[in-house]
Each structure stands twice: as C-alpha cells, then as structure tokens.
Amino acid sequence: MEEILSEHVKKRIDKATVRGTQDRLTQPGRIAIAYSLTSEQREYERYIDYLTEAGYLKPGIEYLELEPLQGVQGLRAMR
C-alpha cells in the first residue's frame, strides 16, 4: 500500500506549486525535496549540510509549503 501511495505522490510532485503562488516546486538547476514529517526535514537537512560542506551544493535552503495535490495534503518542501 505504501509503495502505491509513494508512486501516486511522485507523479504529482513535478506539477506541485508553492502555496499562494503559481511557482512550480521544481525549477531548472535546483534540487527540490518534498516531505511531510519534521523528522524527514531534519534528516534531509543533514544530507544537504554534508553536500554543501563538501562543495557539491551552494549554501542556502528555501523552505516552502505546497498547495494540496490531488489526494495528498500537508506536503512541505525544501529547495
């Protein structure tokens, strides 16, 4: 069941928009990470910090709330 839900969400993330705007989450040249739990956010932040310190990513994380997707609500994102 979880795999079905994950595939359902993945198909919609590319079309996700930032709450209150028409801006798409996915942007050329930027990494976007969607999540629902604060624990997931912290884990992704650790990975991002490591990659930034290693010089693979530029500093700076943008925290976003996403508009509800069909069948999925409450997603947040980092970009």
Short mmCIF file of N, CA and C in Angstrom, two decimals:
data_model
loop_
_atom_site.label_atom_id
_atom_site.label_comp_id
_atom_site.label_asym_id
_atom_site.label_seq_id
_atom_site.Cartn_x
_atom_site.Cartn_y
_atom_site.Cartn_z
N MET A 1 0.82 -1.19 0.00
CA MET A 1 0.00 0.00 0.00
C MET A 1 0.87 1.26 0.00
N GLU A 2 1.94 1.25 0.82
CA GLU A 2 2.82 2.42 0.90
C GLU A 2 3.48 2.71 -0.44
N GLU A 3 3.88 1.67 -1.16
CA GLU A 3 4.51 1.86 -2.47
C GLU A 3 3.54 2.50 -3.45
N ILE A 4 2.29 2.09 -3.39
CA ILE A 4 1.28 2.67 -4.28
C ILE A 4 1.11 4.15 -3.98
N LEU A 5 1.05 4.50 -2.70
CA LEU A 5 0.93 5.91 -2.31
C LEU A 5 2.15 6.70 -2.75
N SER A 6 3.35 6.14 -2.58
CA SER A 6 4.57 6.82 -2.99
C SER A 6 4.57 7.11 -4.47
N GLU A 7 4.19 6.15 -5.28
CA GLU A 7 4.14 6.36 -6.74
C GLU A 7 3.10 7.41 -7.08
N HIS A 8 1.99 7.41 -6.38
CA HIS A 8 0.92 8.38 -6.58
C HIS A 8 1.45 9.79 -6.34
N VAL A 9 2.20 9.97 -5.26
CA VAL A 9 2.76 11.27 -4.90
C VAL A 9 3.84 11.69 -5.89
N LYS A 10 4.74 10.78 -6.24
CA LYS A 10 5.83 11.10 -7.17
C LYS A 10 5.32 11.66 -8.49
N LYS A 11 4.24 11.11 -8.98
CA LYS A 11 3.68 11.56 -10.25
C LYS A 11 3.17 12.99 -10.18
N ARG A 12 2.81 13.43 -8.97
CA ARG A 12 2.24 14.77 -8.82
C ARG A 12 3.24 15.83 -8.38
N ILE A 13 4.36 15.42 -7.83
CA ILE A 13 5.35 16.38 -7.32
C ILE A 13 5.83 17.32 -8.42
N ASP A 14 6.05 16.81 -9.61
CA ASP A 14 6.56 17.65 -10.69
C ASP A 14 5.60 18.79 -11.01
N LYS A 15 4.33 18.61 -10.74
CA LYS A 15 3.33 19.64 -11.02
C LYS A 15 2.98 20.47 -9.78
N ALA A 16 3.60 20.17 -8.66
CA ALA A 16 3.28 20.86 -7.40
C ALA A 16 3.66 22.33 -7.49
N THR A 17 2.82 23.16 -6.86
CA THR A 17 3.10 24.59 -6.81
C THR A 17 3.25 25.03 -5.36
N VAL A 18 4.00 26.12 -5.19
CA VAL A 18 4.24 26.70 -3.88
C VAL A 18 2.96 27.40 -3.44
N ARG A 19 2.57 27.17 -2.19
CA ARG A 19 1.32 27.73 -1.65
C ARG A 19 1.28 29.24 -1.84
N GLY A 20 0.17 29.71 -2.37
CA GLY A 20 -0.05 31.15 -2.55
C GLY A 20 0.59 31.73 -3.79
N THR A 21 1.20 30.89 -4.63
CA THR A 21 1.85 31.37 -5.85
C THR A 21 1.50 30.43 -7.01
N GLN A 22 1.96 30.78 -8.16
CA GLN A 22 1.86 29.91 -9.33
C GLN A 22 3.19 29.24 -9.62
N ASP A 23 4.21 29.48 -8.76
CA ASP A 23 5.55 28.92 -8.96
C ASP A 23 5.55 27.42 -8.75
N ARG A 24 6.15 26.71 -9.67
CA ARG A 24 6.30 25.26 -9.52
C ARG A 24 7.41 24.97 -8.53
N LEU A 25 7.26 23.87 -7.81
CA LEU A 25 8.30 23.44 -6.88
C LEU A 25 9.59 23.15 -7.63
N THR A 26 9.48 22.38 -8.69
CA THR A 26 10.68 22.02 -9.45
C THR A 26 11.10 23.19 -10.33
N GLN A 27 12.38 23.52 -10.27
CA GLN A 27 12.96 24.62 -11.02
C GLN A 27 14.25 24.13 -11.67
N PRO A 28 14.52 24.56 -12.90
CA PRO A 28 15.77 24.14 -13.54
C PRO A 28 16.99 24.55 -12.71
N GLY A 29 17.93 23.63 -12.55
CA GLY A 29 19.17 23.92 -11.84
C GLY A 29 19.06 23.90 -10.33
N ARG A 30 17.90 23.50 -9.80
CA ARG A 30 17.71 23.48 -8.35
C ARG A 30 17.22 22.10 -7.92
N ILE A 31 17.57 21.71 -6.73
CA ILE A 31 17.12 20.45 -6.15
C ILE A 31 15.90 20.74 -5.29
N ALA A 32 14.85 19.96 -5.46
CA ALA A 32 13.64 20.10 -4.65
C ALA A 32 13.39 18.80 -3.91
N ILE A 33 13.09 18.92 -2.62
CA ILE A 33 12.81 17.76 -1.78
C ILE A 33 11.47 18.00 -1.09
N ALA A 34 10.51 17.13 -1.36
CA ALA A 34 9.20 17.22 -0.71
C ALA A 34 9.15 16.24 0.45
N TYR A 35 8.51 16.64 1.53
CA TYR A 35 8.41 15.79 2.72
C TYR A 35 7.14 16.14 3.48
N SER A 36 6.77 15.29 4.43
CA SER A 36 5.57 15.56 5.22
C SER A 36 5.86 15.64 6.72
N LEU A 37 6.93 15.01 7.18
CA LEU A 37 7.24 14.97 8.61
C LEU A 37 8.45 15.83 8.95
N THR A 38 8.42 16.44 10.13
CA THR A 38 9.56 17.24 10.59
C THR A 38 10.81 16.39 10.72
N SER A 39 10.66 15.13 11.11
CA SER A 39 11.82 14.25 11.22
C SER A 39 12.48 14.04 9.86
N GLU A 40 11.68 13.99 8.80
CA GLU A 40 12.23 13.87 7.44
C GLU A 40 13.00 15.14 7.08
N GLN A 41 12.45 16.30 7.45
CA GLN A 41 13.11 17.57 7.18
C GLN A 41 14.49 17.59 7.80
N ARG A 42 14.59 17.21 9.07
CA ARG A 42 15.89 17.22 9.76
C ARG A 42 16.89 16.28 9.10
N GLU A 43 16.42 15.11 8.69
CA GLU A 43 17.31 14.16 8.03
C GLU A 43 17.83 14.72 6.72
N TYR A 44 16.94 15.29 5.91
CA TYR A 44 17.38 15.88 4.65
C TYR A 44 18.33 17.04 4.87
N GLU A 45 18.10 17.84 5.92
CA GLU A 45 19.00 18.96 6.23
C GLU A 45 20.42 18.46 6.51
N ARG A 46 20.53 17.33 7.20
CA ARG A 46 21.87 16.77 7.46
C ARG A 46 22.57 16.40 6.15
N TYR A 47 21.84 15.78 5.25
CA TYR A 47 22.42 15.43 3.95
C TYR A 47 22.83 16.68 3.16
N ILE A 48 21.97 17.68 3.18
CA ILE A 48 22.25 18.92 2.47
C ILE A 48 23.48 19.61 3.07
N ASP A 49 23.56 19.65 4.40
CA ASP A 49 24.73 20.26 5.07
C ASP A 49 26.02 19.55 4.66
N TYR A 50 25.98 18.23 4.64
CA TYR A 50 27.16 17.45 4.24
C TYR A 50 27.56 17.78 2.81
N LEU A 51 26.62 17.79 1.89
CA LEU A 51 26.92 18.06 0.49
C LEU A 51 27.37 19.51 0.28
N THR A 52 26.85 20.43 1.08
CA THR A 52 27.28 21.83 0.99
C THR A 52 28.72 21.97 1.48
N GLU A 53 29.02 21.36 2.62
CA GLU A 53 30.39 21.42 3.16
C GLU A 53 31.39 20.76 2.21
N ALA A 54 30.96 19.74 1.49
CA ALA A 54 31.84 19.05 0.54
C ALA A 54 31.96 19.82 -0.78
N GLY A 55 31.19 20.90 -0.93
CA GLY A 55 31.30 21.73 -2.12
C GLY A 55 30.41 21.30 -3.28
N TYR A 56 29.52 20.36 -3.06
CA TYR A 56 28.64 19.90 -4.14
C TYR A 56 27.41 20.79 -4.32
N LEU A 57 27.01 21.49 -3.25
CA LEU A 57 25.84 22.37 -3.31
C LEU A 57 26.22 23.75 -2.84
N LYS A 58 25.53 24.76 -3.35
CA LYS A 58 25.70 26.12 -2.86
C LYS A 58 24.90 26.28 -1.56
N PRO A 59 25.38 27.14 -0.65
CA PRO A 59 24.66 27.34 0.62
C PRO A 59 23.27 27.95 0.40
N GLY A 60 22.37 27.64 1.31
CA GLY A 60 21.04 28.25 1.30
C GLY A 60 19.94 27.25 1.01
N ILE A 61 18.99 27.17 1.92
CA ILE A 61 17.83 26.31 1.74
C ILE A 61 16.59 27.18 1.80
N GLU A 62 15.71 26.97 0.86
CA GLU A 62 14.43 27.67 0.82
C GLU A 62 13.36 26.70 1.35
N TYR A 63 12.61 27.10 2.36
CA TYR A 63 11.57 26.25 2.95
C TYR A 63 10.20 26.70 2.41
N LEU A 64 9.43 25.73 1.93
CA LEU A 64 8.18 26.04 1.24
C LEU A 64 7.03 25.16 1.72
N GLU A 65 5.82 25.70 1.63
CA GLU A 65 4.61 24.91 1.80
C GLU A 65 4.02 24.74 0.40
N LEU A 66 3.49 23.55 0.14
CA LEU A 66 2.94 23.27 -1.18
C LEU A 66 1.42 23.32 -1.16
N GLU A 67 0.87 23.70 -2.30
CA GLU A 67 -0.58 23.62 -2.46
C GLU A 67 -0.97 22.15 -2.39
N PRO A 68 -2.16 21.85 -1.90
CA PRO A 68 -2.59 20.45 -1.86
C PRO A 68 -2.56 19.83 -3.26
N LEU A 69 -2.09 18.60 -3.31
CA LEU A 69 -2.09 17.84 -4.56
C LEU A 69 -3.29 16.92 -4.54
N GLN A 70 -3.68 16.44 -5.67
CA GLN A 70 -4.82 15.51 -5.72
C GLN A 70 -4.54 14.31 -4.83
N GLY A 71 -5.32 14.16 -3.79
CA GLY A 71 -5.17 13.03 -2.89
C GLY A 71 -4.08 13.16 -1.85
N VAL A 72 -3.35 14.29 -1.84
CA VAL A 72 -2.24 14.47 -0.89
C VAL A 72 -2.29 15.92 -0.36
N GLN A 73 -2.30 16.03 0.97
CA GLN A 73 -2.29 17.36 1.59
C GLN A 73 -1.19 17.44 2.63
N GLY A 74 -0.78 18.66 2.95
CA GLY A 74 0.18 18.88 4.02
C GLY A 74 1.64 18.67 3.65
N LEU A 75 1.94 18.64 2.36
CA LEU A 75 3.36 18.48 1.98
C LEU A 75 4.08 19.81 2.13
N ARG A 76 5.31 19.70 2.56
CA ARG A 76 6.23 20.83 2.62
C ARG A 76 7.43 20.47 1.76
N ALA A 77 8.27 21.47 1.53
CA ALA A 77 9.42 21.20 0.65
C ALA A 77 10.59 22.09 1.01
N MET A 78 11.76 21.62 0.56
CA MET A 78 12.98 22.41 0.62
C MET A 78 13.49 22.49 -0.81
N ARG A 79 14.10 23.60 -1.11
CA ARG A 79 14.63 23.78 -2.47
C ARG A 79 15.92 24.56 -2.35
#
